[in-house]
Coordinates of C-alpha atoms and ligand atoms in Angstrom, one line a residue:
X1 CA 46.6 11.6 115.7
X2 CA 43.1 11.1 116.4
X3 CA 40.3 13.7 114.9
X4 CA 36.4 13.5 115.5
X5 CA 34.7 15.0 112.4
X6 CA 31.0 16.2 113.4
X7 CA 30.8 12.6 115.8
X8 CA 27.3 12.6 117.3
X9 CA 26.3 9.7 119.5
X10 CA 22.5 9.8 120.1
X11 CA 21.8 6.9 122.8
X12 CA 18.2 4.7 121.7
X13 CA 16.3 7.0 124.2
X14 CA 17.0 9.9 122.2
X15 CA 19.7 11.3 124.5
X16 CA 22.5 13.0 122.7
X17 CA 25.3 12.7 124.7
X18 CA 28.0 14.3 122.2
X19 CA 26.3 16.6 119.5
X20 CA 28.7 17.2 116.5
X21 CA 32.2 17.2 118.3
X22 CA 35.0 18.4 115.6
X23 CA 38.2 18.0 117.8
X24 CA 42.3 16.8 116.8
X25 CA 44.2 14.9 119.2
X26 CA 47.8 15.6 118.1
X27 CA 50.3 13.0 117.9
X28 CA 52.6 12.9 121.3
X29 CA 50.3 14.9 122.8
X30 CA 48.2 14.5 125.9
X31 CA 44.9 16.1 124.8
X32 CA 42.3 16.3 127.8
X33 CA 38.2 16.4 127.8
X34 CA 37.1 17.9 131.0
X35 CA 33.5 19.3 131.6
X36 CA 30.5 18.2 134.2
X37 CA 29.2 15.0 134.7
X38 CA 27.3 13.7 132.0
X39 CA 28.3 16.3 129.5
X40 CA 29.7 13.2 127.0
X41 CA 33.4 12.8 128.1
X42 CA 33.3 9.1 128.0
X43 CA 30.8 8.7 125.1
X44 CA 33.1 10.8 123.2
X45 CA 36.4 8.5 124.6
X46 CA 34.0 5.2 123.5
X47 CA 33.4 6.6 120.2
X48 CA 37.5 6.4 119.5
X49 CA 37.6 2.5 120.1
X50 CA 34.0 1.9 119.0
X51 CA 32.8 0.4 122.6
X52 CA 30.0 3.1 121.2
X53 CA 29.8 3.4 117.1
X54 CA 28.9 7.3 116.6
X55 CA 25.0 8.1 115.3
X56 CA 26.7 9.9 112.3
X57 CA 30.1 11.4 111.9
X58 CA 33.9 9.9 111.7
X59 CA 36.6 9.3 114.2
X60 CA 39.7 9.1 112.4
X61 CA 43.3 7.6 113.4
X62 CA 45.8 9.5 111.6
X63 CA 44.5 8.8 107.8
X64 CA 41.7 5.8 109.0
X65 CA 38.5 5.9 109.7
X66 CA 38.1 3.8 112.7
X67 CA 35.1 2.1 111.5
X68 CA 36.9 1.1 108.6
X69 CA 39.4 -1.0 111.7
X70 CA 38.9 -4.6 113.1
X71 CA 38.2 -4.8 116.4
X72 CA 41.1 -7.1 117.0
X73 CA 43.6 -3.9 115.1
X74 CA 41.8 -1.3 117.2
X75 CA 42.8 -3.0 120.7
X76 CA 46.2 -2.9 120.0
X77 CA 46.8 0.2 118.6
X78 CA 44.2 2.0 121.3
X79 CA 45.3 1.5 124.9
X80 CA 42.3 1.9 127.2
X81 CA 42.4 3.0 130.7
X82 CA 39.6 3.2 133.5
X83 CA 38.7 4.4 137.1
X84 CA 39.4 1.5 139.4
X85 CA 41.6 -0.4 136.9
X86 CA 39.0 -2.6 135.8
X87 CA 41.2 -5.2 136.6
X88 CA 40.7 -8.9 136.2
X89 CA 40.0 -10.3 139.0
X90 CA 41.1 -14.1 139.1
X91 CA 44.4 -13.1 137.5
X92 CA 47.8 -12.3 139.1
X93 CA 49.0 -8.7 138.4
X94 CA 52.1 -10.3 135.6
X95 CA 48.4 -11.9 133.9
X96 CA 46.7 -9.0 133.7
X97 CA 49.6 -7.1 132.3
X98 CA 50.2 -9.8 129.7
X99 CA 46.4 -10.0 128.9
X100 CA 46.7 -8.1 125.7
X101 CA 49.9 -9.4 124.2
X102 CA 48.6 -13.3 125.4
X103 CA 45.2 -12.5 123.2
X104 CA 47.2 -11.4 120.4
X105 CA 49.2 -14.8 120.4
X106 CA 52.5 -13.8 122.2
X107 CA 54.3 -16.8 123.4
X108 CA 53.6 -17.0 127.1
X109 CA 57.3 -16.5 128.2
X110 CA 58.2 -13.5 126.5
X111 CA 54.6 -11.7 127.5
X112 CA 55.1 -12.7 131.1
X113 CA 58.9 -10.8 130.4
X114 CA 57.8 -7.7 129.3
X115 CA 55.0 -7.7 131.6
X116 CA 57.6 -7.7 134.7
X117 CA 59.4 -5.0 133.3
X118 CA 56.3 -3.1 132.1
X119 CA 55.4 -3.0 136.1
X120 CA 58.7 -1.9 137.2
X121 CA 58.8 0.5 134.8
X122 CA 55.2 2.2 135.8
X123 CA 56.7 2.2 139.3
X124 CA 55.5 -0.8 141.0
X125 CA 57.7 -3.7 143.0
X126 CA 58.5 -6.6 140.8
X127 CA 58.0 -8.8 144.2
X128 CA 53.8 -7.3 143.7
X129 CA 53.5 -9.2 140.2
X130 CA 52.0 -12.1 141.9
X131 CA 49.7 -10.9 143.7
X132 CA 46.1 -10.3 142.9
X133 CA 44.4 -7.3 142.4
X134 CA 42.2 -7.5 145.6
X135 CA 45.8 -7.5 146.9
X136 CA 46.7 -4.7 146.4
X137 CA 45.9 -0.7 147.1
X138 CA 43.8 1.4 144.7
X139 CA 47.0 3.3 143.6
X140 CA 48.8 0.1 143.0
X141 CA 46.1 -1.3 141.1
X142 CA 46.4 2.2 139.0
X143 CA 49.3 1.9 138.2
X144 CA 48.6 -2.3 136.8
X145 CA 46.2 -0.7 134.8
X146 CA 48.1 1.9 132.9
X147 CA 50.8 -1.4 132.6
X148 CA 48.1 -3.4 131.0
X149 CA 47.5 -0.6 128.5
X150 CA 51.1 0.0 128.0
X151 CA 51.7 -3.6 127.3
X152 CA 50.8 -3.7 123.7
X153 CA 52.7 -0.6 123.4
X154 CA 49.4 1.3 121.4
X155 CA 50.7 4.4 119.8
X156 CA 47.0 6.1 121.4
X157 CA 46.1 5.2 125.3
X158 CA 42.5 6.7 126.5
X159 CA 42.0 7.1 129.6
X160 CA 38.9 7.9 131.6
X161 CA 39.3 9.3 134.9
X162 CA 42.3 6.9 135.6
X163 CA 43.3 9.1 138.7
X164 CA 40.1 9.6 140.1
X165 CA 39.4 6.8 142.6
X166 CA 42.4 7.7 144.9
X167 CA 43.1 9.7 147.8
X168 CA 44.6 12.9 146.9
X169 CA 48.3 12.4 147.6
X170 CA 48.4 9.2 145.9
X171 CA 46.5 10.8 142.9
X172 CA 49.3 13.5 142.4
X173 CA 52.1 11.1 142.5
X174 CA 50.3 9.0 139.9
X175 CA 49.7 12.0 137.7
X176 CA 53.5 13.3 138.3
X177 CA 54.5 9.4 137.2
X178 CA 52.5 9.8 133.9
X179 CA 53.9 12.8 133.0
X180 CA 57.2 10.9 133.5
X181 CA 56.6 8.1 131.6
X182 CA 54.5 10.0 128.9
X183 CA 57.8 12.5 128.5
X184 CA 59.7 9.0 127.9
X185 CA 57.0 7.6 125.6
X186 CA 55.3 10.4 124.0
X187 CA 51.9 8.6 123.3
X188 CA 49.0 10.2 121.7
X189 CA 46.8 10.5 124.6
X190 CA 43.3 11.2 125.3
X191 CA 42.5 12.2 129.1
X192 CA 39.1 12.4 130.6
X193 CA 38.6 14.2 133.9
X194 CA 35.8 16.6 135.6
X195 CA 38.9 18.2 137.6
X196 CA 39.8 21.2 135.8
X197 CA 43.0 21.4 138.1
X198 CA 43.7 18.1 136.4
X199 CA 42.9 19.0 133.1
X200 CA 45.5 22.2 133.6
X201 CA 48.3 19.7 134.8
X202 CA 48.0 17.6 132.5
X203 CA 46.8 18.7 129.1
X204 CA 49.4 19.9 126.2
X205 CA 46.0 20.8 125.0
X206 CA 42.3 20.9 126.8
X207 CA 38.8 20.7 125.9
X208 CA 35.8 21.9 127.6
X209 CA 33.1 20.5 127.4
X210 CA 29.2 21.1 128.6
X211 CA 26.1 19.3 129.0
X212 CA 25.1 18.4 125.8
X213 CA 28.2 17.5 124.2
X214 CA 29.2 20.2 122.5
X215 CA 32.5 22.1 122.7
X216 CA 33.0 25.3 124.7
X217 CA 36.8 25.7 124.3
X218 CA 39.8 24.4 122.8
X219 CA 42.4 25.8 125.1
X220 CA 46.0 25.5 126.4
X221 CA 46.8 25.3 130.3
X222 CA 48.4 28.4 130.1
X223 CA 44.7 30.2 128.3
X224 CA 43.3 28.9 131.0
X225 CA 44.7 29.8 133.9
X226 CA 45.1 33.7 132.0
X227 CA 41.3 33.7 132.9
Ligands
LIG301 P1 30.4 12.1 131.1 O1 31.4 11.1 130.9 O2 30.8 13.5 130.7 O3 29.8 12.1 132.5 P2 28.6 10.5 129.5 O4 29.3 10.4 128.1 O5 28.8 9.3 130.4 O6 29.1 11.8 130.1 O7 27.1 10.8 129.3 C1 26.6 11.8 128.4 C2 25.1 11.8 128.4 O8 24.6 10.6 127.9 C3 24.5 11.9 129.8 O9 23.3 12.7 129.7 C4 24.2 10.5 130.1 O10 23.1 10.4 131.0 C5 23.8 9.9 128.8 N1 24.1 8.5 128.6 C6 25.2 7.8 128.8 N2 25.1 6.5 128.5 C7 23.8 6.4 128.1 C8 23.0 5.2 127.7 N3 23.6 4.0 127.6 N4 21.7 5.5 127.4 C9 21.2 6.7 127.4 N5 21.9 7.8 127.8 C10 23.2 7.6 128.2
LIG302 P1 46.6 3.1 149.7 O1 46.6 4.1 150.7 O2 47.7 3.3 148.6 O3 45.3 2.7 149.1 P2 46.4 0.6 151.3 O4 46.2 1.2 152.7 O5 45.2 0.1 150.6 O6 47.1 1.8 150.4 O7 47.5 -0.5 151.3 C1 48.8 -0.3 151.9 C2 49.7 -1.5 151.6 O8 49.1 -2.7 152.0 C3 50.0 -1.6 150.1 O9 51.4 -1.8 150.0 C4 49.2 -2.9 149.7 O10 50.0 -3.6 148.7 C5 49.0 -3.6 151.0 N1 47.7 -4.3 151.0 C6 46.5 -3.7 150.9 N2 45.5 -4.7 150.9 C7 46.2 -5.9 151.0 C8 45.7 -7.3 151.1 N3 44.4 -7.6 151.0 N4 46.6 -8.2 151.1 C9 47.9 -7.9 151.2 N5 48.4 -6.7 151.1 C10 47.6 -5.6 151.0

């Protein structure tokens, strides 16, 4: 479970990006953010793995106060997805996969293993894993980002407008893929989109946001589309 408590990120220039968010991500839930562009989303998502420590307030996993968490403890129980992968780009698709468990001192064999099957399993050709990412297409390279993430099987994955940088028939069978895999896995998930058609797909749970980074709504798909 993840919970913001009254998180407030002010940026040096005096922006406030998220003013006072109080917000539970269930466990085995996908919970989704979804609001206009520049209304906090991802300073929100940042605040959960600390990329961006919160002016005041607490973000808590389950009974811990993330601030109170290494960095090294937070990276593998937080799975981090972005638009365009953010992919390395001098590593083979099996490397990139394996970057997480490699860092955390997995012996080389047994990361490259589970990386293989970690890209089958997200839907990708084993025969791809060599390749590099400027091989590959932008849903490919998708889906070796959400493998990445998976590989150090983090009980929370964010993910910040994973499905965004596709066109729009590969987008819905990347969204249909991770409602497969998350109905397998049941992660505790945090979803950032600006597409509300999105956020009704695939939320258990969605929050609206608007531009100033407060919260508008706390809603199910089903509220929603009642409206
Ligand atoms: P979203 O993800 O919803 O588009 P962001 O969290 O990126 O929103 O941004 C929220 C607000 O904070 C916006 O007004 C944005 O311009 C501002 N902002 C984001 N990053 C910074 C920064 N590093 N310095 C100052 N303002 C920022
Ligand atoms: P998409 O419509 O999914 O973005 P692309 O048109 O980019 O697909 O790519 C189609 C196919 O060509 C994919 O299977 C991809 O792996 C392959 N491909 C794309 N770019 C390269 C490249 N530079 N080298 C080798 N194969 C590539």
């Amino acid at each position: 479970m993840i919970r913001f408590d009254a998180a407030t990120k002010r940026y040096p220039d005096g922006t406030v990006a998220v003013d006072q968010l109080t917000l539970e991500a269930p466990s085995g839930a996908i919970t989704v953010l979804v609001g206009p562009s520049g209304c906090g989303k991802t300073t929100s998502l940042r605040m959960v793995n600390r990329m961006i420590e919160p002016t005041s307030g607490t973000v808590w996993l389950d009974d811990t106060d993330t601030a109170s968490l290494p960095a090294h403890e937070l990276r593998r129980r937080i799975g981090y997805v972005i638009q365009n992968a953010g992919l390395f780009p001098h590593r083979t698709v099996l490397d990139n996969v394996a970057t997480v468990p490699l860092l955390l001192g997995e012996d080389r064999r047994r990361a490259r293993a589970s990386a293989l099957e970690l890209v089958e399993r997200v839907g990708l050709d084993p025969a791809l894993a060599k390749r590099y990412p400027a091989q590959l297409s932008g849903g490919q390279q998708q889906r070796v980002g959400v493998a990445r993430a998976l590989a150090a099987d983090p009980p929370v994955m964010l993910m910040d407008e994973p499905f965004s940088a596709v066109d729009p028939v590969v987008r819905e069978q990347l969204q249909d893929e991770f409602l497969r895999l998350q109905g397998e896995l049941g992660k505790t998930i945090v979803f950032v989109t600006h597409d509300i058609d999105e956020a009704i797909k695939l939320g258990d749970q969605v929050a609206v946001l608007r531009v100033g980074g407060t919260l508008a709504q706390l809603a199910t798909p089903a509220e929603l589309l009642a409206r």
